[in-house]
Coordinates of C-alpha atoms in Angstrom, one line a residue:
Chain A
X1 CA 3.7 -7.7 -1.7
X2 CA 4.4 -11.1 -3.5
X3 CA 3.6 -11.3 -6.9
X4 CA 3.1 -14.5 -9.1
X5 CA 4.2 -14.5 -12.6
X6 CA 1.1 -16.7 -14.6
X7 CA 0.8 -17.0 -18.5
X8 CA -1.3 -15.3 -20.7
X9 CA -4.4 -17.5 -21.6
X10 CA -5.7 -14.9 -23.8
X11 CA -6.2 -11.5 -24.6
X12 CA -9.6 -10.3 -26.3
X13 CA -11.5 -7.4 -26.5
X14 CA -14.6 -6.9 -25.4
X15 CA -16.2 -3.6 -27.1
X16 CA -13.6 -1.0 -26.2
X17 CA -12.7 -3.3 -22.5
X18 CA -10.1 -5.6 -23.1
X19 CA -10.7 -9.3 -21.1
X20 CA -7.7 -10.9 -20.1
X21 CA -7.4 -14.6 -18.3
X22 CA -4.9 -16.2 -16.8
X23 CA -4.7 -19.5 -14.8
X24 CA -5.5 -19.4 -10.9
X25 CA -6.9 -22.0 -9.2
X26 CA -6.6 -21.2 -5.6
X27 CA -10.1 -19.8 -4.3
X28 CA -11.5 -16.3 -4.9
X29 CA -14.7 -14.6 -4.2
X30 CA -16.8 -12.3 -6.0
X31 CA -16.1 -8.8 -5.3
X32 CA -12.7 -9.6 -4.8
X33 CA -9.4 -8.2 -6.7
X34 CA -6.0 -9.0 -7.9
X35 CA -3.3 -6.6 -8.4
X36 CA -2.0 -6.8 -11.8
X37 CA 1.0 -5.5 -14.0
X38 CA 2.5 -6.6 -17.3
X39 CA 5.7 -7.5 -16.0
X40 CA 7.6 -7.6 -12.5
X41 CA 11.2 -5.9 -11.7
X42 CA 13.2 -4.4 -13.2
X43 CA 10.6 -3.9 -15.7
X44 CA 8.0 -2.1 -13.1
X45 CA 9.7 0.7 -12.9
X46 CA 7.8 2.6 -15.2
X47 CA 4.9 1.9 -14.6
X48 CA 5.9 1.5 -10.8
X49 CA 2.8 0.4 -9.1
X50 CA 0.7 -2.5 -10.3
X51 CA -3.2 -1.6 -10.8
X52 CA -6.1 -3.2 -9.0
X53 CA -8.6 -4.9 -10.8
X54 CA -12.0 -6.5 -9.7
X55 CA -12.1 -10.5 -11.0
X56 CA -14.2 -10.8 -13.8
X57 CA -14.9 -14.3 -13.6
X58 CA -13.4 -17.8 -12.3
X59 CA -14.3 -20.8 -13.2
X60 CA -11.8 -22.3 -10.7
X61 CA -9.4 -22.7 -13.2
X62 CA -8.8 -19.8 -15.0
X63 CA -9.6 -16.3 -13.5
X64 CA -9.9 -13.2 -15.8
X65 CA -10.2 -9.6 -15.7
X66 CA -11.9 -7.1 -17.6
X67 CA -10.4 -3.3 -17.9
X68 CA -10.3 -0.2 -20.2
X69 CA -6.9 0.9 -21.6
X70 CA -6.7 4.1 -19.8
X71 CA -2.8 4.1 -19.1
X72 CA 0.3 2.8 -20.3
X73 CA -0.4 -0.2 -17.3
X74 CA -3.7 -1.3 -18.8
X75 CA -1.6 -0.5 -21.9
X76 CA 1.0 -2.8 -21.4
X77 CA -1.1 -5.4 -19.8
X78 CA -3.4 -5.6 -22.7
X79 CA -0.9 -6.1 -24.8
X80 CA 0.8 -8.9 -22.7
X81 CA 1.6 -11.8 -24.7
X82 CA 3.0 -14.3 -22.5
X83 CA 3.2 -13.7 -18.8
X84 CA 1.7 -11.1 -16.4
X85 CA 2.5 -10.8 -12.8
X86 CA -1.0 -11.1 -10.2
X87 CA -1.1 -10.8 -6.5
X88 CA -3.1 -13.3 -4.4
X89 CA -6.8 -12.3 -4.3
X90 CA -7.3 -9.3 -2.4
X91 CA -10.2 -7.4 -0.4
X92 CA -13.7 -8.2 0.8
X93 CA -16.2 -9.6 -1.6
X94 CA -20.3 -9.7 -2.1
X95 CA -21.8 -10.8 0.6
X96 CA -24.1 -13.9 -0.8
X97 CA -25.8 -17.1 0.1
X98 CA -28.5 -19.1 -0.5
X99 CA -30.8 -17.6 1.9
X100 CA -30.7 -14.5 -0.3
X101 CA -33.4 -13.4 -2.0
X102 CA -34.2 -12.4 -5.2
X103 CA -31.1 -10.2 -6.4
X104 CA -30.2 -7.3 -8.5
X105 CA -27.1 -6.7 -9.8
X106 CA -26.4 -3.5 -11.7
X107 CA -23.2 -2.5 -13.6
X108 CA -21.6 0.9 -14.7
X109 CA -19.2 0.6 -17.6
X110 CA -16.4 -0.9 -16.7
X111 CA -17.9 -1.6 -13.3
X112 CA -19.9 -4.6 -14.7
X113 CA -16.4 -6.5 -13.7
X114 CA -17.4 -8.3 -11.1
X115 CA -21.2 -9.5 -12.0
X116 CA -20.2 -11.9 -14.0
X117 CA -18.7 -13.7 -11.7
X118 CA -21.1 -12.8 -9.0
X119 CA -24.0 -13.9 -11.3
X120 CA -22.3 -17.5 -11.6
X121 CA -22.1 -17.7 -7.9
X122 CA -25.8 -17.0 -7.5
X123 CA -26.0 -19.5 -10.4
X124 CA -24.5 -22.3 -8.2
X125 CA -26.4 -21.1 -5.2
X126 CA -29.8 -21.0 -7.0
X127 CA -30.6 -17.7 -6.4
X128 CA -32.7 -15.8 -8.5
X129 CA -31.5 -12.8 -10.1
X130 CA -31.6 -9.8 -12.8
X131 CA -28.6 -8.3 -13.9
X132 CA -28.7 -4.5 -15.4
X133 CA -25.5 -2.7 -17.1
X134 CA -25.8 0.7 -18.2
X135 CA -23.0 2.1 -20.8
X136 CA -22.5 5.8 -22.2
X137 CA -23.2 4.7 -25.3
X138 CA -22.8 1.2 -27.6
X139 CA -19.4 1.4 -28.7
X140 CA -18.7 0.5 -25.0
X141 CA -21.5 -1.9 -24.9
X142 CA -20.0 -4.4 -26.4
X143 CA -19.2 -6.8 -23.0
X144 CA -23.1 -7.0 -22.8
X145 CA -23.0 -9.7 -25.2
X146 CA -21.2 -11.8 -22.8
X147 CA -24.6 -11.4 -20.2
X148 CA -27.1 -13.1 -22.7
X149 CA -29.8 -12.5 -19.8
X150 CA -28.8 -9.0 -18.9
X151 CA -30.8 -5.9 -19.3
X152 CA -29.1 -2.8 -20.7
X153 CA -29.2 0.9 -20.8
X154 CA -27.2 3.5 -22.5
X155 CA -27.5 6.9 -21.3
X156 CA -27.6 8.0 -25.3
X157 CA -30.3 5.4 -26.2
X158 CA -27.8 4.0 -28.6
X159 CA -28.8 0.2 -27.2
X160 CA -31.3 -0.7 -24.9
X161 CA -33.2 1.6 -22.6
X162 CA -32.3 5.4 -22.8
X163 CA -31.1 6.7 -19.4
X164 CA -28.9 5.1 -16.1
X165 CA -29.3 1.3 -14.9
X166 CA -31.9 2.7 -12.4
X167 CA -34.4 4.0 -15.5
X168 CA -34.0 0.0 -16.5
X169 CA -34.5 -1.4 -13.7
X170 CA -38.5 -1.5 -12.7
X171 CA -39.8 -1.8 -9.3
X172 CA -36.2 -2.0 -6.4
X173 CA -39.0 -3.3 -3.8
X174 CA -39.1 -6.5 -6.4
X175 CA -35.5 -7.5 -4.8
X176 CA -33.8 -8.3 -1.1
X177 CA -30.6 -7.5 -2.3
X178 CA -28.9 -5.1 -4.3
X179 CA -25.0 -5.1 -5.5
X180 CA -24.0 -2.0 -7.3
X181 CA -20.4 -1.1 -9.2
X182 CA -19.5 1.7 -11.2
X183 CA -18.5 5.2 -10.7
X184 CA -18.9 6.7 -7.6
X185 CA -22.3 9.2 -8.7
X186 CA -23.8 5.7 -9.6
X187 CA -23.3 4.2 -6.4
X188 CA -24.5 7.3 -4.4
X189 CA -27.8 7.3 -6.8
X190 CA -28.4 3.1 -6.1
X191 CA -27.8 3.2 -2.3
X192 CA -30.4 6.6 -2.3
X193 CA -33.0 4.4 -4.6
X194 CA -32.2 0.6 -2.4
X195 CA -33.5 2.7 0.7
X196 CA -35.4 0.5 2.6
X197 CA -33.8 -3.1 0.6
X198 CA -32.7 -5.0 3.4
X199 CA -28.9 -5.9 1.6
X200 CA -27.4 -3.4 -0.6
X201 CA -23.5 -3.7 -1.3
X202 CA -21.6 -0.9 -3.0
X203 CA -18.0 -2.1 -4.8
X204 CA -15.9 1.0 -4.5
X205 CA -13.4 1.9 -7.2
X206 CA -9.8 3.8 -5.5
X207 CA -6.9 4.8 -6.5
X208 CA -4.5 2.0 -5.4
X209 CA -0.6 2.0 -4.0
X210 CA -0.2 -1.2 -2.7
X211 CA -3.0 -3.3 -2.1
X212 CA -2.3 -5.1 1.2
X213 CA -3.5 -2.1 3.2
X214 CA 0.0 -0.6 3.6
X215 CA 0.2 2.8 1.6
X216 CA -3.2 4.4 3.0
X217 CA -3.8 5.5 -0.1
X218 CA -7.3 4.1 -0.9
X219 CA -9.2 5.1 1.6
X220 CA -13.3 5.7 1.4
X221 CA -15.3 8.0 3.7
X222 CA -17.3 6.2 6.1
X223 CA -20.2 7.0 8.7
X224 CA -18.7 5.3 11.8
X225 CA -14.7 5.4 11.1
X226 CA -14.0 8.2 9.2
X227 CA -11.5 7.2 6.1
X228 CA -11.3 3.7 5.6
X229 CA -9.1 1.4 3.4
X230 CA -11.0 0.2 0.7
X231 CA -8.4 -2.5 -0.1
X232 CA -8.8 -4.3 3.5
X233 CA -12.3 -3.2 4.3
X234 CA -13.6 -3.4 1.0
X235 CA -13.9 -3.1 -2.1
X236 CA -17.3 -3.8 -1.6
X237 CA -18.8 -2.3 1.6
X238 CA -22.6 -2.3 2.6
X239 CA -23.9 0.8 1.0
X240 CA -24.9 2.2 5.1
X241 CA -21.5 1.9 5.8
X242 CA -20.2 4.8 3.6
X243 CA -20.7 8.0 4.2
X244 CA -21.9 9.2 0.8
Chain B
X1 CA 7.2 -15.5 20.2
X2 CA 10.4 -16.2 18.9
X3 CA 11.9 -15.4 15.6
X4 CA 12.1 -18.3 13.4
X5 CA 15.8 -17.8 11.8
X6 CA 16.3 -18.0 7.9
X7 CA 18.4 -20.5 7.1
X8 CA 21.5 -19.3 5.9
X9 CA 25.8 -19.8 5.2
X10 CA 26.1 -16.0 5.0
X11 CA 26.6 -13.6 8.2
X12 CA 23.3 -11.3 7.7
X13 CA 23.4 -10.2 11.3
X14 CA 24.5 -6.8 12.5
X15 CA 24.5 -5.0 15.9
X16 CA 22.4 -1.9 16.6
X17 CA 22.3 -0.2 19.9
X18 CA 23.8 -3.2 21.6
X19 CA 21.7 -5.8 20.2
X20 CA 21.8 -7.9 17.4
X21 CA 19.7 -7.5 14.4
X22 CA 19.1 -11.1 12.6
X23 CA 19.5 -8.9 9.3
X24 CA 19.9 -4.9 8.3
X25 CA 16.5 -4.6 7.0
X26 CA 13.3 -2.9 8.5
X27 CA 10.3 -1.4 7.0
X28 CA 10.0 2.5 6.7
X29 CA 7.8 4.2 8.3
X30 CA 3.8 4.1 6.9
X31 CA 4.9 1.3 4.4
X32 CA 4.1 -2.1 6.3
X33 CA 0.4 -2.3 7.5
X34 CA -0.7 -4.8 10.4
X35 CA -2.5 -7.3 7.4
X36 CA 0.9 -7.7 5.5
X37 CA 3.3 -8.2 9.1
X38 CA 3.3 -12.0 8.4
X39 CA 4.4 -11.7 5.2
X40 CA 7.7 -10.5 6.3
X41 CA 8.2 -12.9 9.0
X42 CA 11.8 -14.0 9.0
X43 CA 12.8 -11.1 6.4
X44 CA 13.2 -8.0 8.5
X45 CA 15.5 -7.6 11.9
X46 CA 13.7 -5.1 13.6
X47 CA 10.5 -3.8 12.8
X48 CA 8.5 -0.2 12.6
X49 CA 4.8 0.8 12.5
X50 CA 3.6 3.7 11.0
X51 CA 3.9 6.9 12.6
X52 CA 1.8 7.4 15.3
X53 CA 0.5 11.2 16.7
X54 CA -1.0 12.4 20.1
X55 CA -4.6 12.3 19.0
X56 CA -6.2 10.3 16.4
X57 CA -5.8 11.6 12.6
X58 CA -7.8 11.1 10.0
X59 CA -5.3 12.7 6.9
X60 CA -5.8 14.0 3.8
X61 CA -9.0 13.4 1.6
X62 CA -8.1 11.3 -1.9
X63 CA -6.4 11.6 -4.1
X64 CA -3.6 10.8 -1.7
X65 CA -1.4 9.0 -4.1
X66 CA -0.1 9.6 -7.8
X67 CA 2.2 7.1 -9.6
X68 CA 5.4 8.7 -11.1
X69 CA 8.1 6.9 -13.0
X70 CA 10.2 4.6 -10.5
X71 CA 8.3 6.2 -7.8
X72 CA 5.5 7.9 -6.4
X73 CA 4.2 10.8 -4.3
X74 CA 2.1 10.4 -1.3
X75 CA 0.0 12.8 1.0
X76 CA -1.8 10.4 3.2
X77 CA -1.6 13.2 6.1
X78 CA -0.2 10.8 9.2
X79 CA -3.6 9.3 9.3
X80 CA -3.4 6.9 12.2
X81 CA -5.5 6.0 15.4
X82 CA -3.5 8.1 18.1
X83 CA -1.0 7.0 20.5
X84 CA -3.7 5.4 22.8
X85 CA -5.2 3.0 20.0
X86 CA -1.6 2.7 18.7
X87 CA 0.2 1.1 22.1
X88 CA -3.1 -0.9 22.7
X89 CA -2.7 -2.9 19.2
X90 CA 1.1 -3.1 19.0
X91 CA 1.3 -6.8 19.8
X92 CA -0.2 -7.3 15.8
X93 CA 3.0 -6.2 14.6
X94 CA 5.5 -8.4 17.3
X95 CA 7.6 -10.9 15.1
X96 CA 9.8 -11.9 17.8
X97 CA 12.1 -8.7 16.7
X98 CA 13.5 -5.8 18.3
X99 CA 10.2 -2.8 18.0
X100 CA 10.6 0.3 16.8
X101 CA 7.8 2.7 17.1
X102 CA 7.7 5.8 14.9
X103 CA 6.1 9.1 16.7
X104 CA 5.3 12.8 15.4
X105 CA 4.3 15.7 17.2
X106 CA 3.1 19.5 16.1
X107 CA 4.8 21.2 18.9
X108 CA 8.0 20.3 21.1
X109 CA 6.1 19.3 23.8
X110 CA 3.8 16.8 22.0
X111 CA 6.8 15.1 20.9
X112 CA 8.1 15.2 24.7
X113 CA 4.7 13.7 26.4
X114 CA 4.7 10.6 23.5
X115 CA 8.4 10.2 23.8
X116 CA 7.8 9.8 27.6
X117 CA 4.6 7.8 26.9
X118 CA 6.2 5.3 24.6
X119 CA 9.3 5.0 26.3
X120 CA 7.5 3.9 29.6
X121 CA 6.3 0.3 27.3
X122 CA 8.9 -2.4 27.7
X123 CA 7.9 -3.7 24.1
X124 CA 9.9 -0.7 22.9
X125 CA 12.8 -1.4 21.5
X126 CA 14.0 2.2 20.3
X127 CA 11.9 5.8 18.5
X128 CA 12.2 7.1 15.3
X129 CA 11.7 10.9 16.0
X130 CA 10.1 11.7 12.7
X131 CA 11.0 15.3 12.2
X132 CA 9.4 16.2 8.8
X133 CA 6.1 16.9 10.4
X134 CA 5.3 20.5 10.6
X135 CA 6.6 22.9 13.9
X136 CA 3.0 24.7 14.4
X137 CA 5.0 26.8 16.8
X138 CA 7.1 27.9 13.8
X139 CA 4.8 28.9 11.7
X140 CA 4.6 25.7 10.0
X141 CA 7.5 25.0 9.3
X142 CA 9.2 21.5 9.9
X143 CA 11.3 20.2 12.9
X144 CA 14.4 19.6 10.3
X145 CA 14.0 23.4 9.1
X146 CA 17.3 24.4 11.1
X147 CA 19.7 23.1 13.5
X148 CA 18.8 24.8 16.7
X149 CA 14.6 23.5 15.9
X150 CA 16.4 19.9 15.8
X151 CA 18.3 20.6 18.7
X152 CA 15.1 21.9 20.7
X153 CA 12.8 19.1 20.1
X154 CA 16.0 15.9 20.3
X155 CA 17.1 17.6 23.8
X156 CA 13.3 17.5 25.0
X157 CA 13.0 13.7 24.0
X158 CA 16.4 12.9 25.3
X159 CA 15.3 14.3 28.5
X160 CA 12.3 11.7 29.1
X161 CA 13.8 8.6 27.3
X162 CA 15.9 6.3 28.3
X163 CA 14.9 4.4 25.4
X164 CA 17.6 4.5 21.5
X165 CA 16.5 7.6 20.0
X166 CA 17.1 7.9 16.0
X167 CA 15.9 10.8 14.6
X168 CA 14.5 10.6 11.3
X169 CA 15.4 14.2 8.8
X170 CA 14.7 15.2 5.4
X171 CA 17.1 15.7 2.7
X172 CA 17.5 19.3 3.4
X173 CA 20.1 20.5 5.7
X174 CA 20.4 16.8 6.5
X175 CA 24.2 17.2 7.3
X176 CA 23.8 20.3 9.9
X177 CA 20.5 19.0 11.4
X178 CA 22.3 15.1 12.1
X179 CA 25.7 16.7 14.3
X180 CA 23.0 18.7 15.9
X181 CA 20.9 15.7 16.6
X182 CA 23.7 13.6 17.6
X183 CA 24.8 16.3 19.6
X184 CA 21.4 16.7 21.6
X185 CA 22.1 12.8 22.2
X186 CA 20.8 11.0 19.6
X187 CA 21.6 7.6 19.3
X188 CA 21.4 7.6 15.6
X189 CA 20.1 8.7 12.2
X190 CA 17.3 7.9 10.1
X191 CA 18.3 9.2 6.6
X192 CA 15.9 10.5 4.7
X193 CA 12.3 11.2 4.6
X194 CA 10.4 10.9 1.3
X195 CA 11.4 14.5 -0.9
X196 CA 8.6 17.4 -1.8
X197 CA 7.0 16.9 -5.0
X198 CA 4.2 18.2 -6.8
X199 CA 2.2 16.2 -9.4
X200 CA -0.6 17.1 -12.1
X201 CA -3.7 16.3 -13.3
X202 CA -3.3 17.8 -17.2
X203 CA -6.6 16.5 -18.4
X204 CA -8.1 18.9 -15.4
X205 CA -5.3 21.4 -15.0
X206 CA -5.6 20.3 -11.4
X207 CA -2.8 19.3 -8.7
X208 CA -3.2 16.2 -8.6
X209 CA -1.4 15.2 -5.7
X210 CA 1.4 17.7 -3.6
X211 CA 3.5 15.6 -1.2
X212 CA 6.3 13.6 -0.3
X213 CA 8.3 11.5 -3.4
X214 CA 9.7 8.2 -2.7
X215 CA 10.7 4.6 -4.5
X216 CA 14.0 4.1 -6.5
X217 CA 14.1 7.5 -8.5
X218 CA 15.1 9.2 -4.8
X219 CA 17.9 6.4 -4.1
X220 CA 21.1 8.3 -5.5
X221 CA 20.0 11.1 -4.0
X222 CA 19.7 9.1 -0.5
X223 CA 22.9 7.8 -1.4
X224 CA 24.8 10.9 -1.5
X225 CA 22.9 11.7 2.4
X226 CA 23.9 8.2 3.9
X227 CA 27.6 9.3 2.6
X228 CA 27.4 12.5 3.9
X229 CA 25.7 12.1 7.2
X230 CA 28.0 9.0 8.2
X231 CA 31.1 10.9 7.6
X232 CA 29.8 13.7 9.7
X233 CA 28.6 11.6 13.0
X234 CA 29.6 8.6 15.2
X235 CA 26.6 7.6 15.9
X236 CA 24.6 4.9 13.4
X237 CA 22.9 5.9 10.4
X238 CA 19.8 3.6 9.1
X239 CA 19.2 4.4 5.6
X240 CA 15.9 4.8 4.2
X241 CA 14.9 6.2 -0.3
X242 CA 14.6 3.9 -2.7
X243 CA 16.0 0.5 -1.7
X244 CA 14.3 -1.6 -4.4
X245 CA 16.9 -4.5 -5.1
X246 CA 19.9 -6.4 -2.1
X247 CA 22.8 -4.6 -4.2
X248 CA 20.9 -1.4 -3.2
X249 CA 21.0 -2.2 0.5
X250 CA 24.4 -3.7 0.2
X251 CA 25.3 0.2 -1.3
X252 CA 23.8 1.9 1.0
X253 CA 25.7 -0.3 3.9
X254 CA 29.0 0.9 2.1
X255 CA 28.0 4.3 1.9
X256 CA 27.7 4.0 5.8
X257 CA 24.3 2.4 6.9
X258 CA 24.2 0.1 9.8
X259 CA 20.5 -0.9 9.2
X260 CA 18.7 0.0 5.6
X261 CA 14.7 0.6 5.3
X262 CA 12.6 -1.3 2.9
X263 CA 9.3 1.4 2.4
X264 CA 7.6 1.9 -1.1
X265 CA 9.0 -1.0 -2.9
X266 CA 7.7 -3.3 -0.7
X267 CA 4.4 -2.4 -2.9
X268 CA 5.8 -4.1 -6.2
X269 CA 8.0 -6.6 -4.6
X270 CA 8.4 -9.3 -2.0
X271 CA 10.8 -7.8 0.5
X272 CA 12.0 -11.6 0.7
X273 CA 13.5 -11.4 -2.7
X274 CA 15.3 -8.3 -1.5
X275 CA 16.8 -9.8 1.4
X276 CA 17.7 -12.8 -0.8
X277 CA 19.3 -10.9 -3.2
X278 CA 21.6 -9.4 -0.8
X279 CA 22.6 -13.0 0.7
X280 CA 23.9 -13.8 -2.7
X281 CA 25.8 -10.9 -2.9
X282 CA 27.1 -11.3 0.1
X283 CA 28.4 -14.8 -0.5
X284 CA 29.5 -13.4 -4.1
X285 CA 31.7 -11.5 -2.3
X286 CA 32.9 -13.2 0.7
X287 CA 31.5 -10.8 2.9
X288 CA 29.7 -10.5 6.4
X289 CA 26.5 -8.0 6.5
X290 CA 28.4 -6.0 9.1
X291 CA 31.9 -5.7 7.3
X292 CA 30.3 -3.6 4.5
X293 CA 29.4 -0.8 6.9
X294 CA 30.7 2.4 5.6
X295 CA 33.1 0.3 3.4
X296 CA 33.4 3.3 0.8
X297 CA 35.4 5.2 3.2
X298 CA 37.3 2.1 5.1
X299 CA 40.2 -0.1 4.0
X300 CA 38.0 -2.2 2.8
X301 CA 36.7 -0.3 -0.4
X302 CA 37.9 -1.6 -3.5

């Protein structure tokens, strides 16, 4: 896998997720990720294996990304001063365009990554949509202030609506097409409730190796194929497609 | 389609089974998928799929990997499409270099019928017998558990190909099982497989994930096997744990490698570098590719 080495634009957190950009100007889609580590060898020996991370937003210019410190590689990344080393954009994006219909777009914790970016592109496209992140509680909330328009839910009532992003979200009939991220009991509950909506896309999160589809190590039950690669196939897959 | 040849002052060629290699490298087995081939164009001298098995595999359910320090453990269970689906897609990973196709069976005879099967393709360049799989006739055990299992299942493959044979072993009893290899007419060694490791979840008191370690913690440990196995047997040994830089390929040539694997590193780096790396020590030094062959042993150690 080739890496780039790119400077630090800034580091800030965002509640208790740190949001980190970087300059990038070649093209990227929303859904897609980058492979990320703080620094490149000899240095990535420990950690060895960069982390995947959905793009948080792009503006053509600068990309960023938006994780939780759960490791010493979010660690070190979100203490990276000057340089980080990113892979190309990887993976399979949202499906969008502008004959889509009125959207939903529904984010679990750290899984509101990509709708940012996503909700720009349905910005430029001029499609109409609601956008609907649900935290544990509001010491983790605080990347909602970066969605002015979003509706949000904490499952301890701390801010917002009381309960999961589907008790804040009214009628699903209202909407042609639903994009869901966050853990994997969220996504099973969304594709169950988007029965019957004719586009609902599920962003997957995996453990990751490599990236490029070489380790196998990602892989996602599906329907039709059994285990699939999420890092070729997906990360986001159309929520029929998995076998959940 | 034809190679296009890296530009370069330095002799990176070497000669494997009578033909020559543009340079020593090659993926490892289950480390190179068909989306990242072009990425190596020009890099690697011969290439390798993943394993491939009788009948379509799906593997093991996630967690499959777990990160360790300089390395990490895998237990992606052989998942691949079968030989059928294998031979019919092979063409996505031709880059105008000699093909090597990686097979594993459960019993002798499965290892027989795809020897036979792959042999018969003229795309074939050579096998790598990959022995660490389990002998379901031996109560589990693998292929490289003792000499005379080695010799069983390399006589049965030897028997139906007329094609290189290398036979890939673990690092136990990697000495014993390569003379018997050779001596069931192997035409070389792969040296080693990734080691058994075991690694936890603490948070869940949980395995996290029990399987095979690789990446550069494993390299001085494939080190001391290259030495050992290339003093032992004529025929070529092609190294494979924990290459991550070209002054590890360029030791592991010394220590007797004729061709040197490139597997989990190629995850964190650009096996491009690697290869570049070793040109410049190679023109440090003066040297050709193929004069540092098992070096540490020769007149020409320093």
């Amino acid at each position: 896998m080739k890496f780039h080495t790119v400077e630090v634009e800034g580091v800030e957190a965002l509640g208790r997720y740190v949001l980190l950009r970087y300059p990038w100007s070649g093209a990227i889609e929303p859904g897609q990720f980058t492979m990320a580590r703080a620094a490149g060898y000899p240095t990535t020996f420990d950690p060895f294996l960069a982390r995947p991370f959905s793009f948080y937003d792009h503006d053509g210019e600068t990309a960023s990304l938006l994780f939780e410190v759960r490791g010493r590689g979010t660690q070190l990344l979100a203490g990276a001063k000057e340089t980080i080393e990113v892979s190309r954009p990887l993976g399979k994006g949202f499906r969008v365009g502008e004959e889509n219909g009125r959207s939903l777009l529904l984010g679990g914790g750290v899984g509101v990554a990509p709708f940012k970016f996503l909700s720009r592109r349905l910005d430029e496209l001029g499609v109409e949509h609601d956008v609907v992140l649900g935290f544990v509680d509001e010491g983790v909330a605080g990347v909602a202030e970066d969605f002015p328009r979003a509706k949000v839910a904490t499952m301890d009532g701390s801010l917002g609506v009381r309960g999961t992003v589907l008790d804040a979200v009214g009628d699903l009939s209202e909407y042609s097409a639903i994009y869901a991220c966050g853990p994997n009991a969220m996504l099973a509950a969304v594709k169950k409730a988007a029965n019957g909506i004719e586009l609902c896309q599920l962003s997957v999160e995996e453990r990751m190796g490599c990236g490029n589809g070489s380790c196998n190590g990602c892989v996602v039950p599906t329907k039709a194929r059994g285990l699939v690669r999420s890092c070729i196939e997906g990360p986001v897959f159309d929520a029929e497609v998995l076998a959940w | 389609m034809v190679m296009e040849r890296r530009k370069t002052d330095v002799g990176l060629s070497v000669e494997l089974f009578g033909r020559r290699l543009e340079t020593p490298l090659m993926p490892a087995s289950g480390t190179l998928s068909k989306e990242a081939v072009e990425e190596v164009r020009g890099v690697y001298g011969a290439i390798l799929p993943k394993t491939t098995t009788p009948l379509s595999r799906d593997g093991n359910p996630t967690p499959r990997i777990a990160e360790t320090p300089a390395g990490m453990v895998n237990s992606i269970g052989l998942q691949n499409p079968g030989v059928d689906e294998f031979m019919k897609n092979l063409d996505d990973f031709d880059l105008g270099v000699p093909m090597f196709v990686s097979v594993a069976g459960n019993t002798v005879d499965e290892f027989r019928e795809l020897c036979e099967r792959v042999s018969a393709d003229e795309r074939v360049f050579a096998i790598e017998m990959n022995l660490s799989c389990p002998n379901v006739e031996h109560g589990g055990l693998t292929f490289c558990a003792g000499a005379s299992s080695v010799e069983e299942v390399v006589s049965a493959c030897r028997g139906v190909s007329g094609k290189p044979l290398s036979v890939k072993l673990t690092f136990e009893g990697v000495v014993e099982n390569a003379i018997a290899a050779e001596a069931s007419g192997a035409d070389a060694i792969t040296v080693m497989n990734t080691m058994p490791a075991l690694t936890v979840d603490a948070d869940a008191r949980k395995v996290l994930v029990k399987g095979g370690f690789s990446g550069p913690a494993i390299k001085p440990v494939a080190m001391r096997a290259v030495y050992d196995v290339s003093g032992a047997v004529d025929v070529p040994v092609i190294a494979s744990g924990g290459v991550s830089t070209g002054v590890d390929v360029a030791e592991f040539m010394m220590a007797g490698a004729a061709v040197v694997q490139i597997g989990t590193v190629s995850f964190v780096r650009d096996p491009e570098e690697i290869l570049g790396e070793f040109e410049e020590y190679l023109r440090k030094h003066e040297m050709s590719a193929s004069e540092l062959i098992g070096c540490l042993r020769g007149a020409g150690s320093v």
